[in-house]
Coordinates of C-alpha atoms in Angstrom, one line a residue:
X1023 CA 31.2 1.9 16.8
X1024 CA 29.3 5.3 17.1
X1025 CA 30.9 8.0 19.1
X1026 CA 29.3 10.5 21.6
X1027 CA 28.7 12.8 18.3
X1028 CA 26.7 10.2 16.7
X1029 CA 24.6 9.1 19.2
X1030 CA 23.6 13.4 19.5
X1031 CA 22.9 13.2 15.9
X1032 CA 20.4 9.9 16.1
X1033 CA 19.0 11.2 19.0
X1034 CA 17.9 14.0 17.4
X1035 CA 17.0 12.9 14.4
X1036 CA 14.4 10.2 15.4
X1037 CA 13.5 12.5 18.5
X1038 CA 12.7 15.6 16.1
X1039 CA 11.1 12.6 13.7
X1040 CA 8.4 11.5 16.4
X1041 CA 7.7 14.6 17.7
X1042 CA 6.8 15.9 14.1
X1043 CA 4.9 12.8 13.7
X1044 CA 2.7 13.5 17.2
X1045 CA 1.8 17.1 16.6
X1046 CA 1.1 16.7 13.1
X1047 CA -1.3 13.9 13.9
X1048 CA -2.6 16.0 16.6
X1049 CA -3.6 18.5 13.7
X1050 CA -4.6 15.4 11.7
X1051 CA -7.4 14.3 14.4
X1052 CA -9.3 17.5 14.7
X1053 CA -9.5 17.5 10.9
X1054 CA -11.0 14.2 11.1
X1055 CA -13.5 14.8 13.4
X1056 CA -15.0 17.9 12.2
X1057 CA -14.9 15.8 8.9
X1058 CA -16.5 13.1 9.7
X1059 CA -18.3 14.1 13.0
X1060 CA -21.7 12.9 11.9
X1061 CA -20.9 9.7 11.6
X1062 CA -18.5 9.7 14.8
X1063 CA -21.9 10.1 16.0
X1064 CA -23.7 7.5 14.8
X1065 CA -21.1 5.0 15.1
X1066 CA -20.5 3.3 19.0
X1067 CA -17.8 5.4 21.0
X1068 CA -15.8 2.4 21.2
X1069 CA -15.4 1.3 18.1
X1070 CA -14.8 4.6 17.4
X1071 CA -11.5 4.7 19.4
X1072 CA -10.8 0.9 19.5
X1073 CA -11.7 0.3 15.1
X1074 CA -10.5 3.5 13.6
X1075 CA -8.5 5.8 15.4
X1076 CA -6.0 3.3 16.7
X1077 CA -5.7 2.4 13.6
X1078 CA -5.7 5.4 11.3
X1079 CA -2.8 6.8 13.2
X1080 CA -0.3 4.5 12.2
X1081 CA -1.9 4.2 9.3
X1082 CA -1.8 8.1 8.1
X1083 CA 1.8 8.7 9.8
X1084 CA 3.4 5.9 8.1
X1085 CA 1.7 6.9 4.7
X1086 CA 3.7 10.8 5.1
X1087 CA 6.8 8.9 6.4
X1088 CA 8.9 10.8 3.9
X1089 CA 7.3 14.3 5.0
X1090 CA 8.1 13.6 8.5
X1091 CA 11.3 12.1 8.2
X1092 CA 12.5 15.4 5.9
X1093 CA 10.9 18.0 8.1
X1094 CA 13.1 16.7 10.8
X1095 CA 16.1 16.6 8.8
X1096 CA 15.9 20.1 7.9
X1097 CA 14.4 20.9 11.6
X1098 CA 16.9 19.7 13.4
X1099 CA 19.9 20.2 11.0
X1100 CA 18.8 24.0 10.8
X1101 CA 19.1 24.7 14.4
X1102 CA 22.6 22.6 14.2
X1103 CA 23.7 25.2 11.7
X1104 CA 22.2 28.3 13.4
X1105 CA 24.5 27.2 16.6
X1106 CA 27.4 26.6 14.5
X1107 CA 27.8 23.1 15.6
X1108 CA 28.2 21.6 12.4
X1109 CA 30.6 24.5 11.8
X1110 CA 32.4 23.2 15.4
X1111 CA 32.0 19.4 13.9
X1112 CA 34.1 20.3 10.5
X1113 CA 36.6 21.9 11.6
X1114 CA 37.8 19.3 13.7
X1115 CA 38.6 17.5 10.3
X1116 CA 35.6 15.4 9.8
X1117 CA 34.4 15.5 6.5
X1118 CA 30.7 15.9 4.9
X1119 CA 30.7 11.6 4.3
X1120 CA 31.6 11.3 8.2
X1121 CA 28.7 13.5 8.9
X1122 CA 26.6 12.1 7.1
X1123 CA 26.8 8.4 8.6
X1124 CA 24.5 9.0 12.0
X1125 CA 22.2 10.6 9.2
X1126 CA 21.9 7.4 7.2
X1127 CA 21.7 5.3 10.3
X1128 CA 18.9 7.1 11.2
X1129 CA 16.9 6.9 8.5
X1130 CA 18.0 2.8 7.8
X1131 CA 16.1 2.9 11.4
X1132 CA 12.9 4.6 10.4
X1133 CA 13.1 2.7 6.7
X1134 CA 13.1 -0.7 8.5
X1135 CA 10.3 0.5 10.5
X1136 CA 8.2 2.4 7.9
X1137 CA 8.8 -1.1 5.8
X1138 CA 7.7 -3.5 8.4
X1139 CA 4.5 -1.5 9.6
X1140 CA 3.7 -1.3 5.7
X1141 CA 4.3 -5.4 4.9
X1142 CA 2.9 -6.4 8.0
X1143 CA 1.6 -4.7 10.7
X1144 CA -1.0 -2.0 9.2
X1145 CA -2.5 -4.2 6.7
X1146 CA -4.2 -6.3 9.4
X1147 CA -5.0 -3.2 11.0
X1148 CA -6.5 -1.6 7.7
X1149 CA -9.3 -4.6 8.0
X1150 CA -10.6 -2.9 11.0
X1151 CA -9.9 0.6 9.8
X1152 CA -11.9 -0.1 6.4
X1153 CA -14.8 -2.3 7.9
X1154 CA -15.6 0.7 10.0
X1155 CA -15.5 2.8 7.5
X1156 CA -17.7 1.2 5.3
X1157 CA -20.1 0.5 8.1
X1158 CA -20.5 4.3 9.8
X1159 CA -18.8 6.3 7.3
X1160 CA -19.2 5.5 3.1
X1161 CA -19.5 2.3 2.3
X1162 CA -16.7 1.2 -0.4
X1163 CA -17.6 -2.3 -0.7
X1164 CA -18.0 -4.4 -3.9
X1165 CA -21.2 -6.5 -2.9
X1166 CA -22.2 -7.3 -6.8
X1167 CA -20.8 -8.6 -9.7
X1168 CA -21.9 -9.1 -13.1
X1169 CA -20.9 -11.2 -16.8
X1170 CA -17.4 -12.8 -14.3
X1171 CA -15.3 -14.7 -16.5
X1172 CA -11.6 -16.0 -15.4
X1173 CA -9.4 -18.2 -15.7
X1174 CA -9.3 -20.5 -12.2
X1175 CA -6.4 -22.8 -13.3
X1176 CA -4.5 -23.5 -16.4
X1177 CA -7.1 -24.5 -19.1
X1178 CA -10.2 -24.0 -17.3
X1179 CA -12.5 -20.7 -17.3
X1180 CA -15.2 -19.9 -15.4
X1181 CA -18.4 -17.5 -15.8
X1182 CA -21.1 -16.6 -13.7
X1183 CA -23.9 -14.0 -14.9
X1184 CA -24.4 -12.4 -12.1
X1185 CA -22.7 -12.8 -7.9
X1186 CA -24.5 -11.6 -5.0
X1187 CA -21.8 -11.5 -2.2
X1188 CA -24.3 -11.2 0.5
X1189 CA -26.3 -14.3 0.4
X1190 CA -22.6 -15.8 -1.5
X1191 CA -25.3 -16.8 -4.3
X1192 CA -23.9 -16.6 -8.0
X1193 CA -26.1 -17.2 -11.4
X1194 CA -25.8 -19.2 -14.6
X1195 CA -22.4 -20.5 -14.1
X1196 CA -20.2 -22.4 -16.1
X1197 CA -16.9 -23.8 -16.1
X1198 CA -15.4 -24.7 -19.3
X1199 CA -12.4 -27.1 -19.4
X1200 CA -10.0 -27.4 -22.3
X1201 CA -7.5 -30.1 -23.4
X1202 CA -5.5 -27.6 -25.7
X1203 CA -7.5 -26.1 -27.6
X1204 CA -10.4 -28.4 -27.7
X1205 CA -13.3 -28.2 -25.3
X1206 CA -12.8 -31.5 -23.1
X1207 CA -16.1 -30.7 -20.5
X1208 CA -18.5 -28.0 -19.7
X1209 CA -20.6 -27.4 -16.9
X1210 CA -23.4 -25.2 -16.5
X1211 CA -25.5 -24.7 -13.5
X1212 CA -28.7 -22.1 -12.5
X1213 CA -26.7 -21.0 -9.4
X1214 CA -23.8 -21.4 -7.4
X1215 CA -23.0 -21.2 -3.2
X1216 CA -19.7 -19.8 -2.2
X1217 CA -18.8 -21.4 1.2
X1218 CA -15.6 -21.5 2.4
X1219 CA -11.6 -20.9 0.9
X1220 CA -12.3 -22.5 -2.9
X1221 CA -15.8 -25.0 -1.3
X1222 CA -18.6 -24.0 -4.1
X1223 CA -22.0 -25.8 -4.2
X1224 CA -23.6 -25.8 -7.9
X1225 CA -27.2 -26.2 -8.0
X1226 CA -29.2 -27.6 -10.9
X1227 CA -26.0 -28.6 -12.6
X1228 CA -25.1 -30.4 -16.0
X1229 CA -22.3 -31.8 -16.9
X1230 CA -21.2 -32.8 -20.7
X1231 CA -17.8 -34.5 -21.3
X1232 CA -16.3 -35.0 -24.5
X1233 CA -14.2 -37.7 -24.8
X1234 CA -13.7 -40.0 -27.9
X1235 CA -15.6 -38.0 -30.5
X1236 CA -19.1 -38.6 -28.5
X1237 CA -20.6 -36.5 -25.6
X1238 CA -21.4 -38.1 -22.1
X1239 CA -24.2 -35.9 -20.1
X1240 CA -24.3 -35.8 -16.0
X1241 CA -27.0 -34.1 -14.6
X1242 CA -27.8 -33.6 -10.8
X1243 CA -29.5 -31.4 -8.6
X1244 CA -26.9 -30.7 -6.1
X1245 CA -22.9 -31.1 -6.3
X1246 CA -20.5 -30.0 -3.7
X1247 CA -16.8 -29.4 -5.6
X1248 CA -13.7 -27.0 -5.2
X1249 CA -13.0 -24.6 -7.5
X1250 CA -9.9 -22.9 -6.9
X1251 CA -11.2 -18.9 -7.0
X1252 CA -13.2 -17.4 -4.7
X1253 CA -15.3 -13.9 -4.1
X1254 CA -12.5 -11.4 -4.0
X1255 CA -10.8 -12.5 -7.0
X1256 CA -13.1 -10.9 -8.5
X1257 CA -15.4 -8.5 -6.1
X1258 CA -12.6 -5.8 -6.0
X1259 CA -12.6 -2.5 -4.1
X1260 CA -10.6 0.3 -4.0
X1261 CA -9.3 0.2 -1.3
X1262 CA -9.4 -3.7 -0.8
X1263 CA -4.9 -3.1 -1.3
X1264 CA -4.4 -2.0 1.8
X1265 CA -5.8 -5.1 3.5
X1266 CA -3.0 -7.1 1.8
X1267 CA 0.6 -8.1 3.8
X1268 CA 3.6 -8.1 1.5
X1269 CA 3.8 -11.4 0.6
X1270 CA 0.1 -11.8 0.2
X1271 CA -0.3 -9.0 -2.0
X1272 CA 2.8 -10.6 -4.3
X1273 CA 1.2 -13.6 -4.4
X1274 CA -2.6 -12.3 -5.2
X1275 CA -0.9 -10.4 -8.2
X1276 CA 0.7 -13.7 -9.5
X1277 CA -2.6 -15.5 -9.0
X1278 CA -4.4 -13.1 -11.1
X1279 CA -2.1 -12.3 -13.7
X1280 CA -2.2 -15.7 -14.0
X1281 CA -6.1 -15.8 -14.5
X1282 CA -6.4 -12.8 -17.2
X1283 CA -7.9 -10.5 -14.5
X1284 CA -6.9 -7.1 -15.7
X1285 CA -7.8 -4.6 -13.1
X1286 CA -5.3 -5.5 -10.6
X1287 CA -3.0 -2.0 -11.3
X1288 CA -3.6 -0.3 -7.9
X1289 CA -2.3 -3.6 -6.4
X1290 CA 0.5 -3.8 -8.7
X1291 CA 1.2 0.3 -7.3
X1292 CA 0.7 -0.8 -3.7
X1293 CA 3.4 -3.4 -3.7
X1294 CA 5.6 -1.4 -5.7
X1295 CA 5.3 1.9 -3.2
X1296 CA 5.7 0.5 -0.1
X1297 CA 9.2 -0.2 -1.3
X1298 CA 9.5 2.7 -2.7
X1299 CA 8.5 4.8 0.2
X1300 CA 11.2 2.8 2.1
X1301 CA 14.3 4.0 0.2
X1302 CA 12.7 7.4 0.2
X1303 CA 13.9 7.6 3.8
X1304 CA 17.7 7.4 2.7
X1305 CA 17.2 10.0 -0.2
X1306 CA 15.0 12.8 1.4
X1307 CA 17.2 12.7 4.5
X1308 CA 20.5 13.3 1.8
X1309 CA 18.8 16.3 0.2
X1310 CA 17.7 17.5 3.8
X1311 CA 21.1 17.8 5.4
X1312 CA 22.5 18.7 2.4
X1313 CA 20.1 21.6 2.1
X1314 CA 20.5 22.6 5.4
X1315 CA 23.9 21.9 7.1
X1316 CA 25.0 25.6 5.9
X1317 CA 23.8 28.4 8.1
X1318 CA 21.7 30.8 5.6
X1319 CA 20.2 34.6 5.8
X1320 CA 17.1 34.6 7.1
X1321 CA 17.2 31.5 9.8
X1322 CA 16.2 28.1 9.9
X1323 CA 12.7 29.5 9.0
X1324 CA 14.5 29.6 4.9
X1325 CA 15.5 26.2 5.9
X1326 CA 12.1 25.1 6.8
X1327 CA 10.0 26.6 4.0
X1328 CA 12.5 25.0 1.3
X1329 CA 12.1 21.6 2.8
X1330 CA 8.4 21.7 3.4
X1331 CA 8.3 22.6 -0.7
X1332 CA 10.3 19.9 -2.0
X1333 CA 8.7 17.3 0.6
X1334 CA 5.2 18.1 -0.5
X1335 CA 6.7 18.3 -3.9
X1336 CA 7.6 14.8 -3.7
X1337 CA 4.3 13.3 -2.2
X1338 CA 2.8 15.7 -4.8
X1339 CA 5.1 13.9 -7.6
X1340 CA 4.5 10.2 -6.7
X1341 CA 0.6 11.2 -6.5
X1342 CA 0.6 12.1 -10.2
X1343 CA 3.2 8.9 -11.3
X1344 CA 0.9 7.0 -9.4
X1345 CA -2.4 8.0 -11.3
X1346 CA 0.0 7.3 -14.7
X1347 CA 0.1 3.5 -13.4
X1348 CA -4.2 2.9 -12.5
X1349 CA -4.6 4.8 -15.9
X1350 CA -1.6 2.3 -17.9
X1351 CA 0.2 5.1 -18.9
X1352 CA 3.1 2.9 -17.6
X1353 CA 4.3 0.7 -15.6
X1354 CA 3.4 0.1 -11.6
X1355 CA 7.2 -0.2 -10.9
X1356 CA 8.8 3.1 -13.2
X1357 CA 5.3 4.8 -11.8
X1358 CA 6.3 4.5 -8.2
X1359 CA 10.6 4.6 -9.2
X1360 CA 10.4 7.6 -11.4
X1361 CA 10.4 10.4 -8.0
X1362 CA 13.2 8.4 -6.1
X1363 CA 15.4 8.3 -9.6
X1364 CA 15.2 12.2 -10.3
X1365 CA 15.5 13.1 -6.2
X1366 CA 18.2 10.5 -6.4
X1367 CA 19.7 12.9 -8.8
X1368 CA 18.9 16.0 -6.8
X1369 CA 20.1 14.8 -3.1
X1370 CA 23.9 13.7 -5.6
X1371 CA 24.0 17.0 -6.6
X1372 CA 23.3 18.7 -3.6
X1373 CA 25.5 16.8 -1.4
X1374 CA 28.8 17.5 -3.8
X1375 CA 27.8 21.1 -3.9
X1376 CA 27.9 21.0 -0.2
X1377 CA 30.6 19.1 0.5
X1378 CA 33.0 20.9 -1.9
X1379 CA 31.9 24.2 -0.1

């Protein structure tokens, strides 16, 4: 059960935590307007408001999680320290681990959130966010593709020449199936329709099966058939990532390891990130109040500046591990582990330094 002290201590932590997040976002929306104010022009008020901005907020505030959950650590602890109430709190007896504990409930709070809004809640969102984007803004879409070859199950490959995802219209397709290592059929067709989910129609198709040391030839002018791949297997964008829930995400990764498809690393870093952004939550809000639970010369404004470094040095660190992952420099997983291991590291040594003082 939490006492009267604890309750203080959550209340202001997550207070601090989402007033840091409204008036940096505040700062955040003028930024984007004089940014992007020509096309804020161009684009319907509305959809404006209702497509992008209700959306990029969550968006941008849950992407600096970390930032915001560390400047309120060292905020709030800070001004705790400069009124001597942690002073007050230890010599009652309670110890550094007992302090901590309204800390780590705290941040379990906004690490269950930050976590849920990343697996579930802001992909959706990040359709609309994107889509307008790539309407009014800079278009980022992958509308063309060109010599597509996969694998679309076990023992069958697939190749088109040429996909045009507007009219959903690919060229020169084939889909070769193999029985081991033998060719059992091929089929080759001037052009393919993408309908729905894996529905294809192939146009102008042939058909040659080999079976018993002699080839059989089927030839038709239209064929309706499923094909289990579709359009953004292999039409990928940058950005296309952010659409993804959790689970979805694991499961397109499978799917096209599965297939050969090798530019899948910034979906590999995704998935891997939006864990490890969660347990960055416990960590940064260690090294916080162990940074600045002591009263120091100079005010909380020492307090402040140290924090805001090693936050930003943080963001700055997983930025660069990040860009060793898309490059395969490493993996996706020690990419996005490798700043939570060494701030692991620091927030242990910082919290016995403090707690033996």
């Amino acid at each position: 059960m939490f006492k009267i002290l604890d309750k203080y201590i959550i209340r202001k932590f997550l207070g601090t935590y989402v007033f840091a997040i409204v008036l940096l976002l505040a700062i955040v929306i003028m930024f984007d307007i004089n940014e992007k104010l020509d096309s804020f022009l161009k684009a319907p008020l509305k959809a404006t408001i209702v497509d992008y901005f209700i959306n990029f907020l969550p968006y941008f505030a849950n992407q600096f999680s970390p930032l915001f959950t560390f400047i309120a650590v060292i905020f709030f602890t800070s001004k705790l320290a400069d009124n001597s109430e942690i002073i007050a709190m230890l010599s009652t007896g309670m110890s550094y681990k007992r302090l901590l504990r309204p800390y780590l409930f705290s941040a379990l709070i906004i690490a269950s959130l930050t976590y849920t809004l990343d697996a579930y809640i802001i992909p959706p969102a990040n359709v609309k966010r994107i889509n307008y984007t790539n309407t009014y803004v800079k278009n980022k879409r992958v509308d063309y593709g060109s010599n597509i070859m996969l694998m679309v199950a076990p023992g069958q490959i697939a190749y088109m020449s040429r996909y045009d995802n507007i009219s959903k219209i690919g060229s020169r397709f084939s889909l070769e199936s193999f029985n081991g290592k033998e060719i059992a059929s091929r089929l080759t067709a001037q052009s393919i329709k993408w309908d729905t989910l894996y529905n294809w129609q192939i146009r102008d198709y042939v058909i040659r099966d080999f079976r018993d040391n002699r080839e059989y030839i089927t030839k038709g002018s239209q064929l309706d058939t499923i094909i289990p791949f579709e359009p953004s297997d292999f039409l990928i964008a940058v950005n296309d990532h952010e659409k993804m829930t959790t689970p979805a995400l694991a499961e397109y990764i499978e799917r096209q390891k599965s297939r050969g498809v090798g530019n899948i690393k910034s979906f590999e870093v995704e998935y891997q990130r939006r864990y490890a952004m969660t347990a960055a939550a416990f960590i940064l809000t260690v090294i916080g109040m162990a940074l600045s639970s002591r009263k120091v010369k100079g005010g909380i404004g020492v307090n402040i500046g140290i924090g805001l470094v090693l936050s930003f040095s943080y963001i700055l660190f997983m930025t660069v591990t990040q860009t060793f992952a898309i490059s395969g420099m490493t993996s996706p997983m020690i990419a996005m582990w490798i700043p939570n291991l060494i701030y692991t590291v620091i927030a242990i040594i910082l919290y016995r330094r403090v707690s033996r003082a």
